[in-house]
Each structure stands twice: as structure tokens, then as C-alpha cells.
Amino acid sequence: MELHDIWFVLIAVLWIGYFFLEGFDFGIGVLTKLLARDRKERRVLINTIGPVWDGNEVWLLSAGGATFAAFPEWYATLFSGFYLPLLIILLCLIVRGVAFEYRAKRTGERWQTNWENAIFWTSLIPAVLWGVAFGNIVRGVKIDADMEYVGTFFDLLNPYAILGGLVTLFLFTFHGAVFAALKTAGDIRVRARSLALKLGLATAVLALGFLLWTQAASGDRWSLMALIVAVVALVAAIGAIAKGREGWSFAFSGLTIVAAVGMLFLTLFPNVMPSSLNEAWSLTVTNASSTPYTLKIMTWCAGIATPMVLLYQSWTYWVFRKRIGTQHIADAH
């Protein structure tokens, strides 16, 4: 296996890790409007991700940085062609981070309501747009012989990509509801279970349609195996939450995300960004990669830094592993 193939796999792993972790993160943000009944319950939900949300976003920075260094042509075409949706995602992530930090700085009703609304919308919008973006990457976009995107923003709003956006929204919200049931206590935990069951059923319908469409369009036997794992894991997650087994349900919902995103990268390889105009103009792991020397240096750096990051983040989740409920939130804020 060549170094550019290894780095394709590593970038896929980074995106899988990002969607696994930021998936329930976005889901909790959406649930602040769907699940929480009052401000105290919204504070409970926000506190479940309070210690970890910023660490989850490190995976996005790592994925973007690795793409820039390992596949500069892919990075250039992706970020220029998808400029508007990626800019919207970036702005949402900035506002979302500010909302988490500033929401509790003042006690005014209007102040806190506005920041809570910001958390909801800046969680929902990226959850949709990431699905739209990856749907277009897998489907193929208008790339010319110079490796430049020549389509428009509205070319990205096709039925396949929009379905992908709905799948990521529902899947992340389901993942977040299961996480809420796992991390909370009392009545909010019971309602999180019930909502997760409903979301899981809706997610199953959408995800099955999207994954079957993907398999029919560009899949092979490896992507078919990933599809089967994703479907079985999603069914298992729904069954586990129905029985009140939040830990198992969270593990299976996470496995669903891992298998589904893995399937998308399996259908891509050896392309990194297919051209819908001419297959010969597609960006591949070969024509879009950096020099072997650059990839070699990156491999050494990743081998040293990655275990340290994983250990630190695992320790963070272990420290903040206990459940919280409204009884842990003071009445005065």
C-alpha cells in the first residue's frame, strides 16, 4: 500500500471520528428545542457536552489540515467549489462556540434565549450541510481538466445530496438523543429514550434509502459489507434503546455512523473527488496527493501525536462520565 493510500485511510478515520463525536454534539444542540421543556433542562443538556464539545471539533481541524497537507489538489478544489456551504458551516461553528461560552454570562431572559436559539440553529444547519457536502463528493461534481470546480451552488442542491443532508440530521439527532439518555437522570432521561426511539425509526427509513442509492450508484462488495453493518447496527441501537440499554444503544448508534461514513469513503476510493463531466478529470489519491517525502514526514508526526490526543480525549470523557439531572442545576443562575 502506497503512502497516499494510507493517508486516504487516515483522513477517512479522522472524518469518521469527527462525525462520531460531533454527531451527538450536534444532536444535543438540536435537542435543546425538541427535548428540553424549560431553561433548566436545556442547561442539563448543554452541560452533558460542556466539557467535550470543543475537543470534538479538534477532529475537524485535523481532518482539514491532513487533507491540505496530504492532498492539496483535493483541498483546493473542495474548498473553492464548496466555498459557500463550508463558509456557512464555519460561521455556525464560530457562533456556536461563542454561544456556549456567553450564554451564562448574563441572567437576562432575552440574552439567554437568543444564545440558546443560536445553539439550536448552529447545530442543525451544519448537521444538514455536512450530509449535503459528502453526498456531492460521493456523487461527483463538475470538475474540469484543470481540477477546478466549474459548477454553481445550486448544482450542489440535488436530490441525492439533500437526502444525505436529511440522513445526517436525523442520524446525529438520534445519536444525540441516545447520548442524552446515557448522560442524564430523572424525567429527562425517560423522555430522551422515548424520543430516541421515534428518531431511530425515522432515521432507519432515510438512511436505508440513502445507503441503497449509494450502493446502486457506485458501490462494490466492500461498501456492501459496510452497508450491512450500518443497517444492522442501527437496528440494534433502536432495539437497545427500546429496552433501556443506553450504553449499548450509544455504542451501536456510533457504529452506525462509523460504518455509514466508512461506506462513503469505500465508494470513493481510489477517487477523492469524482468529476461528473469526465471520469478522466476526477481527482484521485494519485494525482491529488503531495510528494512522497511530505507524506513520509506527515506519517511520522501523526504516529507520535495521534496516540497522545486519543489518550487525552479518552481521559476527558472518563473524568466527566457521571450522569447529571435537574437536581444538579442551581435555581439561581
Coordinates of C-alpha atoms in Angstrom, one line a residue:
M1 CA 0.0 0.0 0.0
E2 CA 1.4 3.4 -1.0
L3 CA 1.6 6.3 1.4
H4 CA -1.1 8.2 -0.4
D5 CA -3.4 5.2 0.1
I6 CA -2.5 5.2 3.8
W7 CA -3.3 8.9 4.1
F8 CA -6.6 8.4 2.4
V9 CA -7.5 5.9 5.0
L10 CA -6.2 8.1 7.8
I11 CA -8.3 11.1 6.6
A12 CA -11.3 8.8 6.4
V13 CA -10.7 7.8 10.0
L14 CA -10.5 11.4 11.0
W15 CA -13.8 12.2 9.4
I16 CA -15.4 9.1 11.0
G17 CA -14.1 10.2 14.4
Y18 CA -15.4 13.7 13.8
F19 CA -18.9 12.6 12.8
F20 CA -19.0 10.1 15.7
L21 CA -18.1 12.7 18.3
E22 CA -19.6 15.8 16.8
G23 CA -22.6 13.9 15.8
F24 CA -24.1 13.5 19.3
D25 CA -22.7 17.0 19.9
F26 CA -24.9 18.5 17.1
G27 CA -27.7 16.2 18.2
I28 CA -27.7 17.7 21.8
G29 CA -27.8 21.2 20.3
V30 CA -30.9 20.3 18.2
L31 CA -32.5 18.6 21.3
T32 CA -32.3 21.8 23.3
K33 CA -35.5 22.7 21.4
L34 CA -37.0 19.2 20.9
L35 CA -36.4 17.6 24.2
A36 CA -35.9 20.2 26.9
R37 CA -39.1 21.7 28.4
D38 CA -37.5 24.7 30.2
R39 CA -34.3 26.5 30.7
K40 CA -33.1 24.2 33.5
E41 CA -33.4 21.2 31.2
R42 CA -31.7 23.0 28.4
R43 CA -28.8 23.7 30.8
V44 CA -28.7 20.0 31.7
L45 CA -28.4 19.0 28.0
I46 CA -25.7 21.6 27.3
N47 CA -23.8 20.5 30.4
T48 CA -23.6 16.9 29.1
I49 CA -21.4 18.2 26.3
G50 CA -19.9 21.2 28.0
P51 CA -16.5 19.6 28.9
V52 CA -16.1 17.9 25.5
W53 CA -17.6 19.8 22.6
D54 CA -14.5 21.8 21.8
G55 CA -12.3 18.7 21.9
N56 CA -14.7 17.0 19.4
E57 CA -14.1 19.8 16.9
V58 CA -10.3 19.1 17.0
W59 CA -11.1 16.1 14.7
L60 CA -12.5 18.5 12.1
L61 CA -9.3 20.7 12.3
S62 CA -7.2 17.5 12.0
A63 CA -9.2 16.2 9.0
G64 CA -8.9 19.6 7.2
G65 CA -5.3 20.0 8.0
A66 CA -4.4 16.5 6.9
T67 CA -6.3 17.0 3.6
F68 CA -4.5 20.2 3.0
A69 CA -1.1 18.6 3.6
A70 CA -1.6 15.2 2.1
F71 CA -3.9 16.0 -0.9
P72 CA -3.5 19.7 -1.7
E73 CA -5.4 19.4 -5.0
W74 CA -8.3 17.8 -3.3
Y75 CA -8.3 20.5 -0.6
A76 CA -8.1 23.4 -3.2
T77 CA -10.9 22.0 -5.3
L78 CA -13.1 21.1 -2.4
F79 CA -12.8 24.4 -0.5
S80 CA -13.1 26.6 -3.6
G81 CA -16.0 24.6 -5.1
F82 CA -17.9 24.2 -1.8
Y83 CA -17.0 27.7 -0.6
L84 CA -20.4 28.9 0.4
P85 CA -21.7 25.8 2.3
L86 CA -18.3 25.4 4.0
L87 CA -18.3 29.1 4.9
I88 CA -21.8 28.7 6.4
I89 CA -20.6 25.7 8.5
L90 CA -17.5 27.6 9.7
L91 CA -19.7 30.6 10.7
C92 CA -22.1 28.3 12.5
L93 CA -19.2 26.6 14.4
I94 CA -17.8 30.0 15.4
V95 CA -21.2 31.3 16.7
R96 CA -21.9 28.0 18.4
G97 CA -18.7 28.2 20.4
V98 CA -19.4 31.8 21.4
A99 CA -23.0 30.8 22.4
F100 CA -21.8 28.0 24.7
E101 CA -19.4 30.4 26.4
Y102 CA -21.5 33.6 26.5
R103 CA -25.0 32.1 27.3
A104 CA -24.4 32.2 31.0
K105 CA -22.5 35.5 31.2
R106 CA -25.7 37.4 31.9
T107 CA -29.0 36.5 33.6
G108 CA -31.4 38.4 31.3
E109 CA -34.1 36.3 29.8
R110 CA -33.7 37.7 26.3
W111 CA -29.9 37.3 26.4
Q112 CA -30.0 33.6 27.3
T113 CA -32.9 32.9 24.9
N114 CA -31.0 34.4 22.0
W115 CA -27.9 32.3 22.7
E116 CA -29.9 29.2 23.2
N117 CA -31.6 29.8 19.8
A118 CA -28.1 30.2 18.4
I119 CA -27.0 26.9 19.8
F120 CA -30.0 25.2 18.2
W121 CA -29.6 26.7 14.7
T122 CA -25.8 26.4 14.6
S123 CA -26.2 22.7 15.5
L124 CA -29.0 22.0 13.0
I125 CA -27.5 23.8 10.0
P126 CA -24.1 22.1 10.0
A127 CA -25.7 18.7 10.6
V128 CA -27.6 19.1 7.3
L129 CA -24.8 20.7 5.3
W130 CA -22.2 18.1 6.1
G131 CA -24.5 15.5 4.6
V132 CA -25.1 17.6 1.6
A133 CA -21.3 18.2 1.1
F134 CA -20.4 14.5 1.4
G135 CA -23.3 13.5 -0.8
N136 CA -21.9 15.7 -3.5
I137 CA -18.4 14.4 -3.0
V138 CA -19.5 10.8 -3.5
R139 CA -21.9 11.6 -6.3
G140 CA -19.4 13.6 -8.2
V141 CA -19.4 17.3 -9.1
K142 CA -18.5 19.4 -12.2
I143 CA -14.7 19.3 -12.2
D144 CA -12.8 20.3 -15.4
A145 CA -9.5 19.2 -16.8
D146 CA -7.7 21.8 -14.7
M147 CA -9.0 20.2 -11.5
E148 CA -11.3 23.2 -10.9
Y149 CA -14.9 23.1 -9.9
V150 CA -17.0 24.8 -12.6
G151 CA -20.5 24.2 -11.2
T152 CA -22.7 26.6 -9.2
F153 CA -24.0 26.5 -5.6
F154 CA -27.4 25.2 -6.9
D155 CA -25.7 22.3 -8.6
L156 CA -25.0 21.1 -5.1
L157 CA -28.7 21.0 -4.1
N158 CA -29.5 17.8 -6.0
P159 CA -31.9 15.1 -4.6
Y160 CA -29.2 12.7 -3.6
A161 CA -27.2 15.3 -1.6
I162 CA -30.4 16.7 0.0
L163 CA -31.3 13.2 1.1
G164 CA -27.8 12.9 2.5
G165 CA -28.3 16.1 4.5
L166 CA -31.6 14.7 6.0
V167 CA -29.9 11.5 6.9
T168 CA -27.0 13.2 8.8
L169 CA -29.5 15.5 10.6
F170 CA -31.7 12.6 11.7
L171 CA -28.8 10.3 12.5
F172 CA -26.9 12.9 14.5
T173 CA -30.1 13.9 16.4
F174 CA -30.8 10.2 17.2
H175 CA -27.2 9.8 18.3
G176 CA -27.6 12.8 20.5
A177 CA -30.9 11.6 22.0
V178 CA -29.2 8.3 22.9
F179 CA -26.3 10.2 24.4
A180 CA -28.8 12.4 26.4
A181 CA -30.4 9.2 27.8
L182 CA -27.0 7.9 28.7
K183 CA -25.8 11.0 30.4
T184 CA -28.9 12.3 32.2
A185 CA -31.1 11.2 35.1
G186 CA -34.7 11.6 36.0
D187 CA -37.6 12.5 33.8
I188 CA -35.4 14.0 31.0
R189 CA -33.7 10.6 30.7
V190 CA -37.1 8.8 30.2
R191 CA -38.2 11.3 27.6
A192 CA -34.8 11.1 25.8
R193 CA -35.3 7.3 25.5
S194 CA -38.8 7.8 24.0
L195 CA -37.7 10.5 21.6
A196 CA -34.6 8.4 20.6
L197 CA -36.9 5.5 19.7
K198 CA -39.0 7.7 17.4
L199 CA -36.0 9.3 15.8
G200 CA -34.3 6.0 15.3
L201 CA -37.3 4.7 13.3
A202 CA -37.3 7.8 11.0
T203 CA -33.5 7.6 10.7
A204 CA -33.7 4.0 9.6
V205 CA -36.0 4.8 6.7
L206 CA -34.0 7.7 5.4
A207 CA -30.6 6.0 6.0
L208 CA -31.6 2.8 4.2
G209 CA -32.8 4.7 1.2
F210 CA -29.6 6.8 1.0
L211 CA -27.2 3.9 1.5
L212 CA -29.0 1.7 -1.0
W213 CA -28.9 4.6 -3.5
T214 CA -25.2 5.0 -2.9
Q215 CA -24.5 1.2 -3.3
A216 CA -26.5 1.0 -6.5
A217 CA -24.7 4.0 -8.0
S218 CA -21.1 3.3 -7.1
G219 CA -20.7 0.5 -4.6
D220 CA -18.8 -2.7 -4.6
R221 CA -18.6 -5.7 -2.3
W222 CA -16.7 -3.9 0.4
S223 CA -19.2 -1.0 0.5
L224 CA -22.0 -3.6 0.6
M225 CA -20.4 -5.1 3.7
A226 CA -20.2 -1.6 5.3
L227 CA -23.9 -1.0 4.4
I228 CA -25.0 -4.2 6.1
V229 CA -23.0 -3.4 9.2
A230 CA -24.6 0.1 9.3
V231 CA -28.1 -1.2 8.9
V232 CA -27.7 -4.0 11.5
A233 CA -26.0 -1.6 13.9
L234 CA -28.9 0.9 13.6
V235 CA -31.5 -1.7 14.2
A236 CA -29.5 -2.9 17.2
A237 CA -29.3 0.7 18.5
I238 CA -33.1 1.1 18.2
G239 CA -33.7 -2.2 19.9
A240 CA -31.3 -1.4 22.7
I241 CA -32.8 2.0 23.5
A242 CA -36.3 0.4 23.4
K243 CA -35.1 -1.9 26.2
G244 CA -33.5 0.9 28.2
R245 CA -29.9 -0.2 27.4
E246 CA -28.5 3.3 26.7
G247 CA -24.8 2.2 26.8
W248 CA -25.3 -0.5 24.1
S249 CA -27.6 1.8 22.1
F250 CA -24.9 4.5 22.1
A251 CA -22.3 2.0 21.0
F252 CA -24.4 0.8 18.2
S253 CA -25.5 4.2 17.0
G254 CA -21.8 5.2 16.9
L255 CA -21.1 2.0 14.9
T256 CA -23.8 3.1 12.5
I257 CA -22.0 6.3 11.9
V258 CA -18.7 4.6 11.6
A259 CA -20.0 2.1 9.0
A260 CA -22.0 4.6 7.0
V261 CA -19.2 7.1 6.7
G262 CA -16.8 4.3 6.0
M263 CA -19.1 3.1 3.2
L264 CA -18.9 6.6 1.6
F265 CA -15.1 6.5 1.6
L266 CA -15.1 3.0 0.2
T267 CA -17.3 4.0 -2.7
L268 CA -14.9 6.9 -3.3
F269 CA -11.6 5.1 -3.5
P270 CA -9.4 5.5 -5.5
N271 CA -11.0 8.8 -6.3
V272 CA -11.1 11.6 -3.7
M273 CA -13.5 13.8 -5.7
P274 CA -15.1 12.4 -8.8
S275 CA -15.8 14.6 -11.9
S276 CA -19.3 14.3 -13.2
L277 CA -18.2 15.9 -16.5
N278 CA -15.5 13.4 -17.4
E279 CA -14.2 10.4 -15.4
A280 CA -10.7 11.1 -16.6
W281 CA -10.8 14.5 -14.9
S282 CA -11.6 13.1 -11.4
L283 CA -9.2 13.8 -8.5
T284 CA -7.6 10.6 -7.3
V285 CA -5.3 9.6 -4.5
T286 CA -2.5 9.7 -7.1
N287 CA -3.0 12.9 -9.0
A288 CA -4.2 14.9 -5.9
S289 CA -1.5 13.9 -3.4
S290 CA 1.6 15.6 -2.1
T291 CA 5.1 14.3 -2.7
P292 CA 6.2 11.0 -1.1
Y293 CA 8.7 12.9 1.1
T294 CA 5.9 15.2 2.5
L295 CA 3.7 12.1 3.2
K296 CA 6.6 10.4 5.0
I297 CA 7.2 13.3 7.3
M298 CA 3.4 13.6 8.0
T299 CA 3.3 9.9 8.8
W300 CA 6.0 10.2 11.5
C301 CA 4.3 13.3 13.0
A302 CA 0.9 11.6 13.0
G303 CA 2.3 8.4 14.6
I304 CA 3.7 10.5 17.5
A305 CA 0.9 13.0 18.1
T306 CA -2.3 10.8 17.5
P307 CA -1.9 8.4 20.4
M308 CA -1.3 11.4 22.8
V309 CA -4.5 13.1 21.6
L310 CA -6.5 9.9 21.9
L311 CA -5.3 9.3 25.4
Y312 CA -6.1 12.9 26.5
Q313 CA -9.6 12.9 25.0
S314 CA -10.4 9.5 26.4
W315 CA -9.3 10.7 29.8
T316 CA -11.6 13.7 29.5
Y317 CA -14.6 11.5 28.8
W318 CA -13.7 9.3 31.7
V319 CA -13.5 12.2 34.2
F320 CA -16.9 13.6 33.1
R321 CA -18.6 10.2 32.8
K322 CA -21.3 10.7 35.5
R323 CA -25.0 11.4 34.8
I324 CA -26.5 14.8 35.6
G325 CA -30.0 15.9 36.1
T326 CA -32.1 19.0 37.0
Q327 CA -31.3 18.4 40.7
H328 CA -27.7 19.3 39.9
I329 CA -28.6 22.7 38.4
A330 CA -29.0 25.5 40.8
D331 CA -32.2 27.5 40.6
A332 CA -30.4 30.9 40.6
H333 CA -28.2 31.3 37.6

